[in-house]
Short mmCIF file of C-alpha atoms in Angstrom, two decimals:
data_model
loop_
_atom_site.label_atom_id
_atom_site.label_comp_id
_atom_site.label_asym_id
_atom_site.label_seq_id
_atom_site.Cartn_x
_atom_site.Cartn_y
_atom_site.Cartn_z
CA UNK A 391 26.44 66.11 -46.05
CA UNK A 392 27.98 63.43 -47.19
CA UNK A 393 31.74 63.87 -48.77
CA UNK A 394 31.69 63.23 -53.15
CA UNK A 395 32.98 59.49 -51.68
CA UNK A 396 29.42 58.46 -50.52
CA UNK A 397 27.72 60.33 -52.90
CA UNK A 398 28.93 58.27 -55.78
CA UNK A 399 29.14 55.05 -53.90
CA UNK A 400 25.08 55.84 -53.53
CA UNK A 401 24.54 56.11 -57.14
CA UNK A 402 26.21 53.00 -57.76
CA UNK A 403 24.32 51.38 -54.98
CA UNK A 404 21.16 52.72 -56.66
CA UNK A 405 21.39 52.02 -60.35
CA UNK A 406 22.81 48.30 -59.45
CA UNK A 407 20.81 46.16 -61.62
CA UNK A 408 18.31 48.32 -63.00
CA UNK A 409 19.58 48.95 -66.28
CA UNK A 410 16.91 46.43 -67.47
CA UNK A 411 14.18 48.46 -66.28
CA UNK A 412 11.70 49.21 -68.78
CA UNK A 413 12.26 53.09 -69.80
CA UNK A 414 9.37 54.43 -68.59
CA UNK A 415 10.38 52.81 -65.33
CA UNK A 416 13.95 54.08 -65.50
CA UNK A 417 12.47 57.62 -65.50
CA UNK A 418 10.49 57.74 -63.12
CA UNK A 419 13.74 56.48 -60.49
CA UNK A 420 15.41 59.14 -62.65
CA UNK A 421 12.64 61.60 -60.57
CA UNK A 422 11.89 59.62 -57.78
CA UNK A 423 15.14 58.89 -56.26
CA UNK A 424 18.51 59.73 -58.70
CA UNK A 425 17.99 62.65 -59.12
CA UNK A 426 18.24 64.42 -55.57
CA UNK A 427 21.73 62.49 -55.84
CA UNK A 428 22.94 63.95 -59.16
CA UNK A 429 21.97 67.66 -58.56
CA UNK A 430 24.27 67.50 -55.69
CA UNK A 431 26.75 65.79 -57.47
CA UNK A 432 26.55 67.78 -60.13
CA UNK A 433 27.19 71.29 -57.85
CA UNK A 434 30.16 70.53 -56.86
CA UNK A 435 31.70 68.77 -59.66
CA UNK A 436 35.49 68.72 -59.45
CA UNK A 437 35.88 69.98 -63.64
CA UNK A 438 33.80 71.70 -64.59
CA UNK A 439 35.69 73.14 -67.04
CA UNK A 440 35.31 71.77 -70.69
CA UNK A 441 39.35 71.09 -71.77
CA UNK A 442 40.15 69.87 -68.31
CA UNK A 443 37.14 67.39 -68.98
CA UNK A 444 37.84 66.19 -72.40
CA UNK A 445 41.80 65.50 -71.40
CA UNK A 446 40.02 62.91 -68.57
CA UNK A 447 37.64 61.12 -70.32
CA UNK A 448 40.34 60.22 -72.12
CA UNK A 449 40.42 55.52 -72.52
CA UNK A 450 37.43 53.40 -71.74
CA UNK A 451 34.22 53.61 -70.42
CA UNK A 452 31.44 51.28 -69.77
CA UNK A 453 27.80 52.80 -68.81
CA UNK A 454 26.26 50.35 -65.63
CA UNK A 455 22.48 52.33 -66.08
CA UNK A 456 21.21 55.40 -69.32
CA UNK A 457 17.75 56.32 -69.97
CA UNK A 458 19.03 56.83 -73.76
CA UNK A 459 16.67 54.89 -75.66
CA UNK A 460 19.71 54.15 -78.11
CA UNK A 461 21.29 51.20 -76.10
CA UNK A 462 19.04 48.86 -75.74
CA UNK A 463 17.25 48.91 -79.24
CA UNK A 464 18.71 45.64 -79.85
CA UNK A 465 18.08 43.22 -76.79
CA UNK A 466 20.34 41.36 -75.12
CA UNK A 467 22.48 43.74 -74.32
CA UNK A 468 25.50 42.97 -72.48
CA UNK A 469 26.74 45.77 -70.08
CA UNK A 470 30.42 43.79 -69.11
CA UNK A 471 31.09 44.00 -73.05
CA UNK A 472 29.96 47.30 -73.51
CA UNK A 473 32.36 49.94 -73.68
CA UNK A 474 32.41 53.78 -74.80
CA UNK A 475 36.33 54.26 -75.97
CA UNK A 476 37.74 58.20 -76.03
CA UNK A 477 40.46 58.79 -78.53
CA UNK A 478 43.03 61.93 -78.38
CA UNK A 479 42.02 62.52 -81.93
CA UNK A 480 38.26 63.64 -81.44
CA UNK A 481 36.98 60.40 -82.36
CA UNK A 482 34.73 57.94 -79.77
CA UNK A 483 32.92 54.87 -80.02
CA UNK A 484 29.99 53.48 -78.61
CA UNK A 485 30.82 49.64 -78.56
CA UNK A 486 28.33 46.63 -77.08
CA UNK A 487 27.69 43.38 -78.08
CA UNK A 488 23.56 42.29 -78.29
CA UNK A 489 23.66 38.86 -77.23
CA UNK A 490 19.74 37.67 -75.86
CA UNK A 491 19.88 34.58 -73.56
CA UNK A 492 23.83 34.08 -73.52
CA UNK A 493 23.64 34.62 -69.54
CA UNK A 494 20.93 31.77 -69.45
CA UNK A 495 22.06 27.75 -68.84
CA UNK A 496 20.33 25.06 -71.43
CA UNK A 497 21.32 22.22 -69.02
CA UNK A 498 24.54 20.01 -68.42
CA UNK A 499 26.53 23.47 -66.91
CA UNK A 500 26.13 24.62 -69.90
CA UNK A 501 25.36 28.30 -71.11
CA UNK A 502 23.67 29.48 -74.56
CA UNK A 503 27.13 31.52 -75.36
CA UNK A 504 28.56 28.12 -75.97
CA UNK A 505 26.04 27.52 -78.47
CA UNK A 506 25.17 31.21 -79.68
CA UNK A 507 26.22 34.27 -81.91
CA UNK A 508 26.11 37.61 -80.79
CA UNK A 509 25.61 41.03 -82.77
CA UNK A 510 28.57 43.36 -81.84
CA UNK A 511 27.32 47.06 -83.08
CA UNK A 512 29.70 49.73 -83.41
CA UNK A 513 28.52 53.42 -83.69
CA UNK A 514 31.37 55.75 -84.85
CA UNK A 515 31.53 59.52 -83.46
CA UNK A 516 33.32 62.56 -83.95
CA UNK A 517 33.24 65.13 -80.72
CA UNK A 518 33.94 69.11 -80.48
CA UNK A 519 33.52 71.62 -77.46
CA UNK A 520 31.68 74.16 -79.38
CA UNK A 521 30.18 77.29 -78.17
CA UNK A 522 30.81 76.65 -74.82
CA UNK A 523 29.71 73.12 -74.93
CA UNK A 524 30.00 69.09 -76.15
CA UNK A 525 29.18 68.99 -79.55
CA UNK A 526 28.87 65.06 -81.34
CA UNK A 527 28.60 64.61 -84.35
CA UNK A 528 27.75 60.79 -86.39
CA UNK A 529 29.88 59.14 -88.18
CA UNK A 530 29.62 56.22 -88.59
CA UNK A 531 27.19 52.50 -87.99
CA UNK A 532 28.72 49.12 -87.96
CA UNK A 533 27.99 45.19 -86.75
CA UNK A 534 29.74 41.84 -86.77
CA UNK A 535 29.04 38.70 -86.25
CA UNK A 536 30.43 36.51 -83.68
CA UNK A 537 30.67 33.55 -81.57
CA UNK A 538 28.52 34.28 -77.87
CA UNK A 539 31.49 32.55 -75.72
CA UNK A 540 34.27 34.83 -77.12
CA UNK A 541 33.85 37.72 -75.17
CA UNK A 542 34.40 41.08 -76.53
CA UNK A 543 37.22 42.20 -74.55
CA UNK A 544 38.80 45.83 -74.07
CA UNK A 545 40.71 44.79 -76.28
CA UNK A 546 39.20 43.41 -79.60
CA UNK A 547 37.17 46.56 -79.22
CA UNK A 548 39.67 48.84 -79.45
CA UNK A 549 41.19 47.05 -82.08
CA UNK A 550 37.87 47.73 -83.32
CA UNK A 551 37.86 51.09 -83.28
CA UNK A 552 41.32 51.29 -84.91
CA UNK A 553 39.63 49.31 -88.38
CA UNK A 554 36.61 51.58 -88.45
CA UNK A 555 38.57 54.64 -88.26
CA UNK A 556 40.75 53.22 -90.94
CA UNK A 557 37.99 52.26 -93.18
CA UNK A 558 36.96 56.27 -92.83
CA UNK A 559 36.91 58.59 -96.18
CA UNK A 560 39.27 60.60 -96.63
CA UNK A 561 36.95 63.04 -97.45
CA UNK A 562 33.23 63.95 -95.96
CA UNK A 563 30.46 61.79 -98.40
CA UNK A 564 27.45 63.63 -99.90
CA UNK A 565 25.11 61.08 -98.39
CA UNK A 566 24.64 61.52 -95.09
CA UNK A 567 23.46 57.84 -94.40
CA UNK A 568 27.50 57.30 -96.24
CA UNK A 569 27.92 55.19 -92.28
CA UNK A 570 24.51 53.66 -92.01
CA UNK A 571 24.66 49.93 -93.29
CA UNK A 572 23.04 47.50 -91.42
CA UNK A 573 22.76 43.67 -92.67
CA UNK A 574 21.65 41.35 -89.58
CA UNK A 575 19.13 43.82 -87.71
CA UNK A 576 14.67 43.49 -89.29
CA UNK A 577 13.34 47.21 -89.52
CA UNK A 578 12.10 48.37 -87.30
CA UNK A 579 15.11 47.87 -85.72
CA UNK A 580 16.94 49.10 -87.90
CA UNK A 581 14.94 52.96 -88.30
CA UNK A 582 15.06 52.72 -84.89
CA UNK A 583 19.41 52.85 -85.10
CA UNK A 584 18.77 55.05 -88.65
CA UNK A 585 16.67 58.10 -86.85
CA UNK A 586 19.66 58.10 -83.46
CA UNK A 587 21.67 57.90 -86.50
CA UNK A 588 20.51 61.54 -88.34
CA UNK A 589 21.10 62.97 -84.92
CA UNK A 590 23.00 65.35 -83.85
CA UNK A 591 23.69 64.93 -80.11
CA UNK A 592 24.94 67.24 -77.56
CA UNK A 593 25.62 66.43 -74.30
CA UNK A 594 27.37 67.56 -70.85
CA UNK A 595 29.09 65.88 -67.87
CA UNK A 596 27.34 67.10 -64.66
CA UNK A 597 29.79 65.51 -62.54
CA UNK A 598 33.22 64.23 -64.47
CA UNK A 599 36.68 63.59 -62.04
CA UNK A 600 39.73 60.60 -63.40
CA UNK A 601 36.41 57.36 -62.78
CA UNK A 602 33.51 57.96 -62.48
CA UNK A 603 30.74 59.96 -64.85
CA UNK A 604 27.22 61.70 -64.81
CA UNK A 605 26.20 62.75 -68.45
CA UNK A 606 23.24 64.05 -69.41
CA UNK A 607 22.52 64.23 -73.57
CA UNK A 608 20.42 65.61 -76.05
CA UNK A 609 19.37 63.60 -79.42
CA UNK A 610 17.95 66.91 -80.43
CA UNK A 611 17.32 70.55 -79.16
CA UNK A 612 13.56 68.97 -78.50
CA UNK A 613 13.27 66.11 -77.05
CA UNK A 614 14.00 65.25 -73.48
CA UNK A 615 17.37 64.55 -72.29
CA UNK A 616 18.59 61.47 -71.60
CA UNK A 617 21.27 60.76 -67.86
CA UNK A 618 23.82 57.63 -68.25
CA UNK A 619 26.04 56.64 -65.49
CA UNK A 620 29.64 55.78 -66.78
CA UNK A 621 32.59 54.25 -64.33
CA UNK A 622 36.49 53.65 -66.26
CA UNK A 623 37.50 50.50 -66.56
CA UNK A 624 40.79 49.26 -65.33
CA UNK A 625 39.13 51.90 -62.11
CA UNK A 626 38.29 51.42 -58.80
CA UNK A 627 35.04 50.70 -59.86
CA UNK A 628 35.31 47.90 -62.41
CA UNK A 629 33.76 45.72 -61.02
CA UNK A 630 30.46 47.81 -60.36
CA UNK A 631 30.74 46.95 -64.88
CA UNK A 632 31.17 43.60 -64.23
CA UNK A 633 28.72 43.74 -61.93
CA UNK A 634 26.29 41.36 -64.84
CA UNK A 635 22.47 42.67 -64.13
CA UNK A 636 21.33 38.99 -65.43
CA UNK A 637 19.79 38.39 -68.30
CA UNK A 638 16.79 40.46 -68.06
CA UNK A 639 12.44 39.25 -68.55
CA UNK A 640 12.48 35.80 -69.85
CA UNK A 641 9.65 36.43 -71.87
CA UNK A 642 11.43 38.81 -73.70
CA UNK A 643 14.49 36.11 -75.17
CA UNK A 644 12.39 33.16 -75.10
CA UNK A 645 9.03 31.80 -74.70
CA UNK A 646 9.48 28.67 -72.03
CA UNK A 647 11.84 27.86 -69.48
CA UNK A 648 15.36 27.21 -70.16
CA UNK A 649 15.00 24.41 -67.93
CA UNK A 650 12.56 21.94 -69.45
CA UNK A 651 13.11 19.57 -72.97
CA UNK A 652 10.56 21.60 -74.69
CA UNK A 653 12.43 24.51 -74.38
CA UNK A 654 16.16 23.01 -75.56
CA UNK A 655 13.62 21.48 -78.43
CA UNK A 656 12.28 25.27 -79.32
CA UNK A 657 16.34 26.41 -79.61
CA UNK A 658 17.46 23.34 -81.34
CA UNK A 659 14.59 24.25 -83.89
CA UNK A 660 15.92 28.25 -84.29
CA UNK A 661 19.75 27.17 -84.36
CA UNK A 662 20.45 26.40 -88.35
CA UNK A 663 23.84 24.95 -88.26
CA UNK A 664 26.35 24.64 -91.77
CA UNK A 665 30.82 24.53 -91.18
CA UNK A 666 30.71 27.16 -89.55
CA UNK A 667 27.54 28.75 -89.60
CA UNK A 668 25.08 28.90 -87.29
CA UNK A 669 22.00 31.58 -86.62
CA UNK A 670 19.66 32.63 -83.88
CA UNK A 671 16.39 34.32 -84.34
CA UNK A 672 15.45 36.46 -81.64
CA UNK A 673 13.39 38.80 -81.86
CA UNK A 674 15.41 42.50 -83.33
CA UNK A 675 17.71 39.97 -85.37
CA UNK A 676 16.89 39.25 -88.88
CA UNK A 677 17.44 34.96 -89.39
CA UNK A 678 20.39 35.12 -91.63
CA UNK A 679 23.79 32.78 -91.20
CA UNK A 680 26.92 34.32 -91.53
CA UNK A 681 30.62 32.99 -91.39
CA UNK A 682 31.43 33.33 -88.00
CA UNK A 683 35.17 34.38 -86.87
#
């Protein structure tokens, strides 16, 4: 019989490098390979008490593998700059940096991150234990355009959570869309995010300890369940969160190999630069110059 630590290592090894797969591939992988290991860990969950789970979950986590479609509504999510931040005031935030092509090299030893903008997205939510289950309420979605070359660190992410919390109205708003305002994504992506924002998700910790979580969640009662594997930042599995899974299929980001002169010309045509401004138009992001900070 495998120990809990061996089962956790098996989950980490099986999911390594697979987070960029298409959703169908992820679901098939879950059913065919991952589900038996998750079921065994769930049977041995050392912390089934929900109030104890609330204490354990506080802090910063990175979802290293997930079947939640929302997470990749915008292309180019950076795994090691994706966070789930839980606060003891009943709020938590899902934060991610989207920078298509930033891990690829353009030649001369330079990465695209040196030249491009990134879209940072935060989804602020409330959590509560109600009727013996975790209940989630979406509160706000915010965005920021920043230089890709300046990492979205854990410290910066936590400061952003503080800033968003300070902007929340003291009283609930009548308009259900009051927290949903995005300007730098195309209409199709905005509709996807809006649909996700209007939902009232529930989640269940199939397994949780101080440094490792497996979460089963539903956006709505009639929808397929999603599964997420998350590790605590600063814990023993920190390196797993830093293992970048690669830039994904090249054709999803740019149509040419970046080592060619044709590719460099293509990039230069799609960059708009004025003093203090630069914008690249990857799929899912609107072409819109913004002040960079």
